Amino acid sequence: MNKHEFSVIGQPLPKIDAWAKVTGETRYADDLVLPRMAHARLLRSPHAHARIAAIDTSRAAALPGVYAVITGADLPPVKFGILPVSQDEEALCREKVRMVGDAVAAVAALDEETAERACELVEVTYEPLPALMSIEESLAHPEVRIHEYGDGPNVHKSVALQFGDVEAAFAAADLVREDVFFYEGNTHLPLEQHAAVAHWGPDDKLTLWSSTQTPHYVHRLLAKILAVPAAHVRVIAAPVGGGFGGKLDPFAHEIAACQLSRLCGRPVKIALTREEVFYVHRGRHPVLMWLKTGFTRAGDITGSHLRTWLDGGAYGSYGVASTFYTGAINPVTYKMPVYKFEGARIFTNKPPCGPKRGHGTPQPRFALECQIDRAAEQLGLDPADLRRRIVAEPYTKTANHLTVTTIGLGECLDRVVEASGWREKWRGWNAPPRGRGPVRRGVGIACSSYMTGAGSAVYWNNMPHSGVVLRADRGGGVAILCGATDIGQGSDSILAYLPAEVLGIDPKDVRVHPADTDLTPVDLGSYSSRVTLMCGVAAIQAATRLREVLFQAVAAKLEVDPSRLVARDRKVGVPDDWDRALTFAQAVELGEAMHGVLAFAGSYAPPKRAGKYKGGGVGPSPCYSYSACVVELSVDEDTGMVELHDVWLAHDVGRALNPLLVEGQVEGSVYMGIGEALMEEQVFRKHVHKTPSMLEYKSPTTLETPAIHTILVETDDPEGPFGAKEAGQGPLLPVMPAIANAIYDAVGVRIDEVPITSEKVLRALDLKRQGKPARVGPEKLPLFTFKTPLVVESAFGQPADAITRRPFA
Amino acid sequence: MNRGPDEPMKARIELTVNGERREALVPVHKTLLEVLREDLDLTGTKHGCELGECGTCTVLVDGEPVLSCLALPAELEGREILTVEGLAQGGRLHPLQRAFAELGAAQCGYCTPGILLVARALLEATPVPTREQVRVALAGNICRCTGYTKILDAVELAALRMAGRTPVATAAAGSAR
Amino acid sequence: MMRLPPFLYVSPRTVAEAAKAVAEAGPGGMLVAGGTDLYPNMKRRQFEPTTLVGLAAVRELRGVRGSAREGVTLGATTILSAVATHPDLLRHYPALATAAGLVSSPQLRNMGTLGGNVCVDTRCNYYNQPYPWRKAVGFCMKKDGDICLVAPGSRRCWAVSSSDTAPVLWSLGARVRLVSASGERTIPIDALFRDDGIEYLAKRPDEILTEIVLPPAEGWASTYLKLRRRGSFDFPELGVAVALRLEDATVAQARIVLGAVASQPRPATKAARALVGQRLTPDVIAHVADLAAGPARPLDNTDFTHPYRKKMTRVFVARALGRLAGLERAGRDEEELA
Ligand SMILES: Cc1cc2nc3c(=O)[nH]c(=O)nc-3n(C[C@H](O)[C@H](O)[C@H](O)COP(=O)(O)OP(=O)(O)OC[C@H]3O[C@@H](n4cnc5c(N)ncnc54)[C@H](O)[C@@H]3O)c2cc1C
Ligand code: SF4
Ligand code: FES
Ligand code: FES
């Protein structure tokens, strides 16, 4: 199908939920009110690491207005975690707390103030343990154990993989660079603070409304944690007021609300404060990186060796996946024939890190793109040309056995180079400075790639990753039931557009019922950029099944062959006999008369392409998106302040199902990248988050956000719905290194860590003035021995396989 | 911690919200944000910090944007309060609301009510603002989703439509970029 | 949701009633104007007054009177956005309008008052934190504790004066009128402040700041520069207020006052003195900027590292003087928002 045949796809339509959002009608979790509802608060640990000697709740329980007080002792003694390999969390800690902010007790009361006052009356006796606040401290103190499990004392996970002979690759290179980088942790900062309402009914069944990105996983885990049959648990994801990966785990407040509701026989609402949202975290891992890459004189990469140390925080969360992801995606972008990766995630007594937009990949991306910039300088090459030359080959496998389909990166690069005026603005290495007074201008470039949905679920199974049930109504309306969660990215709208396209009706005729585990088939959740592709393909399948039945019925009525029929403009008929076409509603009636109730299912599971090695399950994806970014900025040499002027970002989205939505994802990603690059940081002092507030955790305002120029590149990927790939995360990735590279272009200093604050820029400029190496970045690496790598043949350049061979297709 | 008086002082307050007189008996220490959401059932007003640090809770008082999380209803008697629920008139959306929907300026939508109200105050004072003026006016509202781009676009589009400079019906979303 | 602790609320109509109400409320009483400083602090339990005396309904406290020739009087509860956009202030006291326009965000400037801005609580990032945070880290002497966390061993609190307008008003030679049930007095604004993070105001809690009186503006030029990470929301991490009277391009009188470097605005007296009798040449500016950076001794309890803030003092003073000299100004345009 080419673009012009579509009627819905490719149109800049409003999102279907836009009207409710602009009128204040959308009911987020904290907007829900049920009769007799109680309000809950959690008591959280003030210690970073301590044994719990005793908890006395009697004074709290005696406070008038208190309905129920619970501690860990009131919950079944099970530990849980989002990944089966890291079952290390407790909703309310029983024996020990591992971070400031760990929950130890919960209260339900007639209002929030009473609940909070009661929390303060809970007496907890702690025996403090040494707190380990950094990778170095955790490794230096094996005698202090944050958890008893893992790949060594305080080592949550250690991995080592080698694809081909890196040493030989370096020997064959003309230039080998070794660089060290640090990417500070940061957090999602969704505007909506997490909230949930639990109702344990008199029928002994539980309903939870929550601002969650993954109702399915919450459903499964609630059943386990509360020791109730999953069949009696219903989880409904309320519209989410921003997620970015921060609402992807089951949380203490959700579990506590359920248990409190069970005990006090009332619905219970709980809403976190901004401070608590910082403690709940699951955000970007701080990652220290060592990267060694060999280049030929022409700029080709001969091989690359990456080591990453992740500061994981106090719990596992998605951390094992995060660790693998720091190593998985770099080889997808450029031709990288040989690759070695070693990574370790270390426990510390800080809020757990997890998946934030780009999950585990922005950090190594920063390292690689900054290193390529330096290599280009040493080789005397234009950094845009160098990248253009080494773009990966479509329909091949990478060194680490990932199958890549379409690649629009070459076009992305050409388009950003063109749009930004790179050829005029980038005037060669060490060109004379541009700018006036102390203010210098510079441009920088970087590229990236990202997965469109993880190839495996977080728990091992053979079932679909996404499912849709579609029901056609006699009135001509279509209802879509799907477990996907709209976190603002527009998944509900996609679920309306695609069936509307297939059935020739208006998206307005489609009503989407999302994210209710009682009603909707499972969708794994809004993470890893999987939703559009996976629920999209499932929705197309369901709609196609309906269309076949309608065509049969209409064909019988019109006495034509079904293959001659088309569905468009709310009609079904033969194109050259359109006068006799039936309305869609009539078609549904005929179909229902012929076949009975018209309800169809669609399912999606990604192609089975996991590399045949341990760890090969992290990284495969049906297809990968690509981005190229140019940043123009200026740096004030007296203050070190960076001002962004323009960001050009070209993104290979496969196909823009709705260009407005894709642009919105690109713009939002660029924004978040700017924050990470220049100011956002989740840092700690005296064992506590230094500044858990919207004021002091700096998030860019309109005044720091430059003009963002989005360019969409379409490659029509065979894996995606109508050719679409992801757009929600990939475009964030090149922003940070493009900024770092532009700063170098402007003032000749290398800042090898984010955030690139004005202090760091000024420090580097001072070093430069003193004639020292003009670099600010990490100087030391942790003392840590990685295990012997698992050695696997490089699959680089092998032809792709299993294209569009999906289960359930 | 000193907890203040045992029985919180309550007051009967009378507010004009979205053109309607509303009465409530509330503790005096409840902020306008809490009273709107919890006593007057107007949950369209959102909150992201309750400390004046994000702009999410913005409402208009006598046409000027203020932070409802830091306002006491007791001080607002006799003044006109406008929340997002009052933007549409007689079932017709305000041009800003339409432009926000059409251009995808609301992603998760959580910042949207506050931003719409600031934008409305801006357009009352400056009917056709420059992009820089819009940017400056919205500097007190954090949005984590959109990168502000489509928000600025939407305010500009609504302004042009209200000034009669763009045919209302045909301003396709795409053409505004 | 962060909520206010309970209190009794009194809403007087006149200054006299207000003065009486605070006096009656005793030690648990506090004044509140816009509430943009006090309410967040109360939500974090940094203050727990039992009675609040609101000034919002006191009409006589609002508004701007006078002229540049005879001096301007500003009512204490004039909101910051009114100060920022007042045509006379913009023309004759541009530093004040600029500073008011750089406070926090547009919404907050529609609520926050000039008097509240002058009296704004000192700040410290060990102190402006929610109650559970302070409990986890340990309380400090400014509230609920007895030590200083940023300067352990210190017997005083080093919380930072973070008002944008206070250094400007000081540099302009403003006077403030204080009214209480027992009388009234008008004092130079520099006598209103004390170099102590806790007792940062040299006024009794029952004294109401009613007016800020600016001297005639004739012959004076003024400017204000603010250092912060973002162009909105953020408190000053350094404020530089400069007021000069030039006679034939030679400086006849000069005041340089730094904000956010100590528990009160800090005058750079030596630097200002060195300006007198000089023309504003680049060399003079550089020399004066070096002198001004002297008294700035920021501690590590705000955003930005303290060595950086100290370095910026030099740069910002030089830029402020450069701007008044009409030299081509360079650097970020942050201060040009107002
Ligand atoms: C997110 C955020 C950002 C901010 N950013 C800035 C900033 O950039 N720059 C800045 O300067 N401030 C900033 N502030 C602080 C504050 O909002 C402003 O200083 C504002 O001007 C305070 O005025 P107000 O009327 O709201 O004060 P209130 O909160 O009403 O009062 C502040 C203090 O002054 C006392 N007080 C008020 N009026 C009088 C009076 N007439 N007589 C005697 N005592 C009085 C009160 O008792 C209280 O102790 C910020 C606040 C927030 C929440
Ligand atoms: S300077 Fe010291 S005493 Fe003062 S608020 Fe900060 S930590 Fe507390
Ligand atoms: S909720 Fe009021 S400013 Fe954030
Ligand atoms: S649309 Fe989500 S915060 Fe603005």
PDB file of C-alpha atoms in Angstrom, chain B:
ATOM      1  CA  MET B   1       5.577  19.138  65.884  1.00  0.00           C
ATOM      2  CA  ASN B   2       3.126  21.679  66.998  1.00  0.00           C
ATOM      3  CA  ARG B   3      -0.157  20.918  65.360  1.00  0.00           C
ATOM      4  CA  GLY B   4      -2.103  24.128  65.736  1.00  0.00           C
ATOM      5  CA  PRO B   5      -5.599  24.248  67.117  1.00  0.00           C
ATOM      6  CA  ASP B   6      -7.196  20.877  67.806  1.00  0.00           C
ATOM      7  CA  GLU B   7     -10.457  21.569  66.096  1.00  0.00           C
ATOM      8  CA  PRO B   8      -9.599  23.207  62.789  1.00  0.00           C
ATOM      9  CA  MET B   9     -11.360  26.528  62.316  1.00  0.00           C
ATOM     10  CA  LYS B  10     -14.034  26.228  59.686  1.00  0.00           C
ATOM     11  CA  ALA B  11     -15.633  28.942  57.674  1.00  0.00           C
ATOM     12  CA  ARG B  12     -18.545  29.147  55.341  1.00  0.00           C
ATOM     13  CA  ILE B  13     -17.146  30.524  52.134  1.00  0.00           C
ATOM     14  CA  GLU B  14     -18.917  31.740  49.095  1.00  0.00           C
ATOM     15  CA  LEU B  15     -17.029  31.657  45.862  1.00  0.00           C
ATOM     16  CA  THR B  16     -17.872  32.587  42.308  1.00  0.00           C
ATOM     17  CA  VAL B  17     -16.506  29.771  40.228  1.00  0.00           C
ATOM     18  CA  ASN B  18     -17.011  29.643  36.492  1.00  0.00           C
ATOM     19  CA  GLY B  19     -19.790  32.169  36.859  1.00  0.00           C
ATOM     20  CA  GLU B  20     -21.686  30.172  39.478  1.00  0.00           C
ATOM     21  CA  ARG B  21     -22.030  31.002  43.154  1.00  0.00           C
ATOM     22  CA  ARG B  22     -20.769  28.087  45.165  1.00  0.00           C
ATOM     23  CA  GLU B  23     -20.881  27.700  48.921  1.00  0.00           C
ATOM     24  CA  ALA B  24     -18.931  25.405  51.143  1.00  0.00           C
ATOM     25  CA  LEU B  25     -18.157  24.955  54.788  1.00  0.00           C
ATOM     26  CA  VAL B  26     -14.454  24.239  54.883  1.00  0.00           C
ATOM     27  CA  PRO B  27     -11.518  24.440  57.261  1.00  0.00           C
ATOM     28  CA  VAL B  28      -9.812  27.802  56.675  1.00  0.00           C
ATOM     29  CA  HIS B  29      -6.474  26.140  56.081  1.00  0.00           C
ATOM     30  CA  LYS B  30      -7.681  24.331  52.992  1.00  0.00           C
ATOM     31  CA  THR B  31      -6.257  25.847  49.834  1.00  0.00           C
ATOM     32  CA  LEU B  32      -8.320  26.774  46.817  1.00  0.00           C
ATOM     33  CA  LEU B  33      -6.887  23.729  45.061  1.00  0.00           C
ATOM     34  CA  GLU B  34      -8.224  21.411  47.740  1.00  0.00           C
ATOM     35  CA  VAL B  35     -11.594  23.118  47.939  1.00  0.00           C
ATOM     36  CA  LEU B  36     -12.096  23.030  44.172  1.00  0.00           C
ATOM     37  CA  ARG B  37     -11.145  19.381  43.911  1.00  0.00           C
ATOM     38  CA  GLU B  38     -12.509  17.994  47.140  1.00  0.00           C
ATOM     39  CA  ASP B  39     -15.471  20.172  48.056  1.00  0.00           C
ATOM     40  CA  LEU B  40     -16.739  21.558  44.765  1.00  0.00           C
ATOM     41  CA  ASP B  41     -16.133  18.456  42.654  1.00  0.00           C
ATOM     42  CA  LEU B  42     -14.054  20.369  40.138  1.00  0.00           C
ATOM     43  CA  THR B  43     -11.257  17.887  39.582  1.00  0.00           C
ATOM     44  CA  GLY B  44     -10.177  19.453  36.313  1.00  0.00           C
ATOM     45  CA  THR B  45      -7.657  21.530  38.267  1.00  0.00           C
ATOM     46  CA  LYS B  46      -4.547  19.371  38.693  1.00  0.00           C
ATOM     47  CA  HIS B  47      -1.545  19.539  40.963  1.00  0.00           C
ATOM     48  CA  GLY B  48       2.061  18.516  40.640  1.00  0.00           C
ATOM     49  CA  CYS B  49       3.774  19.835  43.759  1.00  0.00           C
ATOM     50  CA  GLU B  50       1.385  21.919  45.876  1.00  0.00           C
ATOM     51  CA  LEU B  51       4.302  24.241  46.653  1.00  0.00           C
ATOM     52  CA  GLY B  52       4.167  26.778  43.846  1.00  0.00           C
ATOM     53  CA  GLU B  53       6.895  25.041  41.880  1.00  0.00           C
ATOM     54  CA  CYS B  54       5.190  23.700  38.756  1.00  0.00           C
ATOM     55  CA  GLY B  55       2.203  25.825  37.683  1.00  0.00           C
ATOM     56  CA  THR B  56      -0.061  22.817  37.167  1.00  0.00           C
ATOM     57  CA  CYS B  57      -2.729  24.101  39.562  1.00  0.00           C
ATOM     58  CA  THR B  58      -3.144  27.468  37.858  1.00  0.00           C
ATOM     59  CA  VAL B  59      -6.628  29.006  37.796  1.00  0.00           C
ATOM     60  CA  LEU B  60      -7.708  32.523  36.903  1.00  0.00           C
ATOM     61  CA  VAL B  61      -8.788  34.986  39.573  1.00  0.00           C
ATOM     62  CA  ASP B  62     -10.385  38.057  38.052  1.00  0.00           C
ATOM     63  CA  GLY B  63      -8.763  37.006  34.813  1.00  0.00           C
ATOM     64  CA  GLU B  64      -5.211  36.718  36.162  1.00  0.00           C
ATOM     65  CA  PRO B  65      -3.380  33.414  36.546  1.00  0.00           C
ATOM     66  CA  VAL B  66      -2.678  32.409  40.130  1.00  0.00           C
ATOM     67  CA  LEU B  67      -1.592  29.201  41.809  1.00  0.00           C
ATOM     68  CA  SER B  68      -4.541  27.538  43.487  1.00  0.00           C
ATOM     69  CA  CYS B  69      -2.229  25.493  45.713  1.00  0.00           C
ATOM     70  CA  LEU B  70      -1.091  28.687  47.448  1.00  0.00           C
ATOM     71  CA  ALA B  71      -4.387  30.558  47.551  1.00  0.00           C
ATOM     72  CA  LEU B  72      -6.791  30.621  50.469  1.00  0.00           C
ATOM     73  CA  PRO B  73     -10.461  30.654  49.514  1.00  0.00           C
ATOM     74  CA  ALA B  74     -11.171  32.962  52.451  1.00  0.00           C
ATOM     75  CA  GLU B  75      -9.266  35.668  50.582  1.00  0.00           C
ATOM     76  CA  LEU B  76     -11.110  35.153  47.342  1.00  0.00           C
ATOM     77  CA  GLU B  77     -14.681  35.885  48.258  1.00  0.00           C
ATOM     78  CA  GLY B  78     -16.279  38.167  45.753  1.00  0.00           C
ATOM     79  CA  ARG B  79     -13.693  37.486  43.071  1.00  0.00           C
ATOM     80  CA  GLU B  80     -14.276  35.616  39.816  1.00  0.00           C
ATOM     81  CA  ILE B  81     -12.568  32.258  39.700  1.00  0.00           C
ATOM     82  CA  LEU B  82     -12.214  30.468  36.403  1.00  0.00           C
ATOM     83  CA  THR B  83     -11.148  26.842  36.139  1.00  0.00           C
ATOM     84  CA  VAL B  84     -10.705  24.661  33.090  1.00  0.00           C
ATOM     85  CA  GLU B  85     -14.285  23.483  33.471  1.00  0.00           C
ATOM     86  CA  GLY B  86     -15.439  27.039  32.806  1.00  0.00           C
ATOM     87  CA  LEU B  87     -13.497  27.640  29.624  1.00  0.00           C
ATOM     88  CA  ALA B  88     -16.078  26.228  27.258  1.00  0.00           C
ATOM     89  CA  GLN B  89     -19.189  28.356  26.966  1.00  0.00           C
ATOM     90  CA  GLY B  90     -22.610  26.846  26.444  1.00  0.00           C
ATOM     91  CA  GLY B  91     -21.158  23.606  25.129  1.00  0.00           C
ATOM     92  CA  ARG B  92     -18.828  25.407  22.729  1.00  0.00           C
ATOM     93  CA  LEU B  93     -15.169  24.885  23.304  1.00  0.00           C
ATOM     94  CA  HIS B  94     -12.904  27.861  23.680  1.00  0.00           C
ATOM     95  CA  PRO B  95     -10.692  28.300  20.592  1.00  0.00           C
ATOM     96  CA  LEU B  96      -7.685  27.451  22.752  1.00  0.00           C
ATOM     97  CA  GLN B  97      -9.243  24.138  23.689  1.00  0.00           C
ATOM     98  CA  ARG B  98      -9.910  23.325  20.068  1.00  0.00           C
ATOM     99  CA  ALA B  99      -6.436  24.282  18.987  1.00  0.00           C
ATOM    100  CA  PHE B 100      -4.872  22.243  21.787  1.00  0.00           C
ATOM    101  CA  ALA B 101      -6.886  19.191  20.776  1.00  0.00           C
ATOM    102  CA  GLU B 102      -6.279  19.603  17.070  1.00  0.00           C
ATOM    103  CA  LEU B 103      -2.541  20.155  17.288  1.00  0.00           C
ATOM    104  CA  GLY B 104      -1.764  17.469  19.836  1.00  0.00           C
ATOM    105  CA  ALA B 105      -0.754  20.018  22.474  1.00  0.00           C
ATOM    106  CA  ALA B 106      -2.116  17.797  25.222  1.00  0.00           C
ATOM    107  CA  GLN B 107      -0.233  14.535  25.537  1.00  0.00           C
ATOM    108  CA  CYS B 108      -0.803  13.140  28.993  1.00  0.00           C
ATOM    109  CA  GLY B 109      -2.948  16.210  29.527  1.00  0.00           C
ATOM    110  CA  TYR B 110      -1.952  16.796  33.111  1.00  0.00           C
ATOM    111  CA  CYS B 111      -0.430  20.214  32.546  1.00  0.00           C
ATOM    112  CA  THR B 112      -3.142  21.180  30.075  1.00  0.00           C
ATOM    113  CA  PRO B 113      -5.751  22.806  32.332  1.00  0.00           C
ATOM    114  CA  GLY B 114      -3.220  25.165  33.896  1.00  0.00           C
ATOM    115  CA  ILE B 115      -1.626  26.016  30.583  1.00  0.00           C
ATOM    116  CA  LEU B 116      -4.976  26.683  28.914  1.00  0.00           C
ATOM    117  CA  LEU B 117      -5.852  29.178  31.618  1.00  0.00           C
ATOM    118  CA  VAL B 118      -2.536  31.018  31.402  1.00  0.00           C
ATOM    119  CA  ALA B 119      -2.944  31.140  27.645  1.00  0.00           C
ATOM    120  CA  ARG B 120      -6.431  32.467  27.964  1.00  0.00           C
ATOM    121  CA  ALA B 121      -5.239  35.300  30.218  1.00  0.00           C
ATOM    122  CA  LEU B 122      -2.466  36.057  27.750  1.00  0.00           C
ATOM    123  CA  LEU B 123      -4.828  36.284  24.785  1.00  0.00           C
ATOM    124  CA  GLU B 124      -7.174  38.556  26.698  1.00  0.00           C
ATOM    125  CA  ALA B 125      -4.320  40.984  27.273  1.00  0.00           C
ATOM    126  CA  THR B 126      -2.413  40.419  24.031  1.00  0.00           C
ATOM    127  CA  PRO B 127      -4.724  39.116  21.326  1.00  0.00           C
ATOM    128  CA  VAL B 128      -2.009  38.182  18.860  1.00  0.00           C
ATOM    129  CA  PRO B 129       1.144  37.537  20.821  1.00  0.00           C
ATOM    130  CA  THR B 130       4.527  36.767  19.310  1.00  0.00           C
ATOM    131  CA  ARG B 131       5.971  33.345  19.951  1.00  0.00           C
ATOM    132  CA  GLU B 132       8.389  34.885  22.425  1.00  0.00           C
ATOM    133  CA  GLN B 133       5.507  36.455  24.318  1.00  0.00           C
ATOM    134  CA  VAL B 134       3.777  33.090  24.524  1.00  0.00           C
ATOM    135  CA  ARG B 135       6.976  31.494  25.713  1.00  0.00           C
ATOM    136  CA  VAL B 136       7.436  34.077  28.448  1.00  0.00           C
ATOM    137  CA  ALA B 137       3.802  33.873  29.533  1.00  0.00           C
ATOM    138  CA  LEU B 138       4.043  30.091  29.863  1.00  0.00           C
ATOM    139  CA  ALA B 139       7.361  30.095  31.706  1.00  0.00           C
ATOM    140  CA  GLY B 140       5.543  29.233  34.910  1.00  0.00           C
ATOM    141  CA  ASN B 141       4.071  25.952  33.694  1.00  0.00           C
ATOM    142  CA  ILE B 142       6.110  22.785  33.512  1.00  0.00           C
ATOM    143  CA  CYS B 143       5.124  20.241  30.886  1.00  0.00           C
ATOM    144  CA  ARG B 144       7.102  17.034  30.872  1.00  0.00           C
ATOM    145  CA  CYS B 145       5.572  15.534  27.725  1.00  0.00           C
ATOM    146  CA  THR B 146       5.455  17.920  24.822  1.00  0.00           C
ATOM    147  CA  GLY B 147       8.649  19.920  24.744  1.00  0.00           C
ATOM    148  CA  TYR B 148       6.210  22.869  24.653  1.00  0.00           C
ATOM    149  CA  THR B 149       6.404  23.049  20.875  1.00  0.00           C
ATOM    150  CA  LYS B 150       2.845  22.056  20.097  1.00  0.00           C
ATOM    151  CA  ILE B 151       1.602  24.097  23.026  1.00  0.00           C
ATOM    152  CA  LEU B 152       3.164  27.238  21.609  1.00  0.00           C
ATOM    153  CA  ASP B 153       1.810  26.319  18.169  1.00  0.00           C
ATOM    154  CA  ALA B 154      -1.673  25.847  19.560  1.00  0.00           C
ATOM    155  CA  VAL B 155      -1.721  29.156  21.407  1.00  0.00           C
ATOM    156  CA  GLU B 156      -0.634  30.904  18.227  1.00  0.00           C
ATOM    157  CA  LEU B 157      -3.253  29.130  16.169  1.00  0.00           C
ATOM    158  CA  ALA B 158      -6.024  29.972  18.615  1.00  0.00           C
ATOM    159  CA  ALA B 159      -4.909  33.596  18.691  1.00  0.00           C
ATOM    160  CA  LEU B 160      -5.023  33.850  14.912  1.00  0.00           C
ATOM    161  CA  ARG B 161      -8.426  32.256  14.784  1.00  0.00           C
ATOM    162  CA  MET B 162      -9.804  34.510  17.478  1.00  0.00           C
ATOM    163  CA  ALA B 163      -8.421  37.518  15.654  1.00  0.00           C
ATOM    164  CA  GLY B 164     -10.203  36.271  12.552  1.00  0.00           C
ATOM    165  CA  ARG B 165      -6.918  35.885  10.729  1.00  0.00           C
ATOM    166  CA  THR B 166      -7.319  32.210   9.960  1.00  0.00           C
ATOM    167  CA  PRO B 167     -10.529  30.703   8.678  1.00  0.00           C
ATOM    168  CA  VAL B 168     -11.859  28.797  11.641  1.00  0.00           C
ATOM    169  CA  ALA B 169     -12.938  25.700   9.796  1.00  0.00           C
ATOM    170  CA  THR B 170     -10.044  25.105   7.466  1.00  0.00           C
ATOM    171  CA  ALA B 171      -7.070  25.602   9.742  1.00  0.00           C
ATOM    172  CA  ALA B 172      -5.941  22.049   9.380  1.00  0.00           C
ATOM    173  CA  ALA B 173      -3.587  20.937  12.048  1.00  0.00           C
ATOM    174  CA  GLY B 174      -0.794  20.394   9.609  1.00  0.00           C
ATOM    175  CA  SER B 175      -0.860  23.843   8.143  1.00  0.00           C
ATOM    176  CA  ALA B 176      -0.172  25.450  11.464  1.00  0.00           C
ATOM    177  CA  ARG B 177       3.273  24.003  11.747  1.00  0.00           C
TER     178      ARG B 177
END
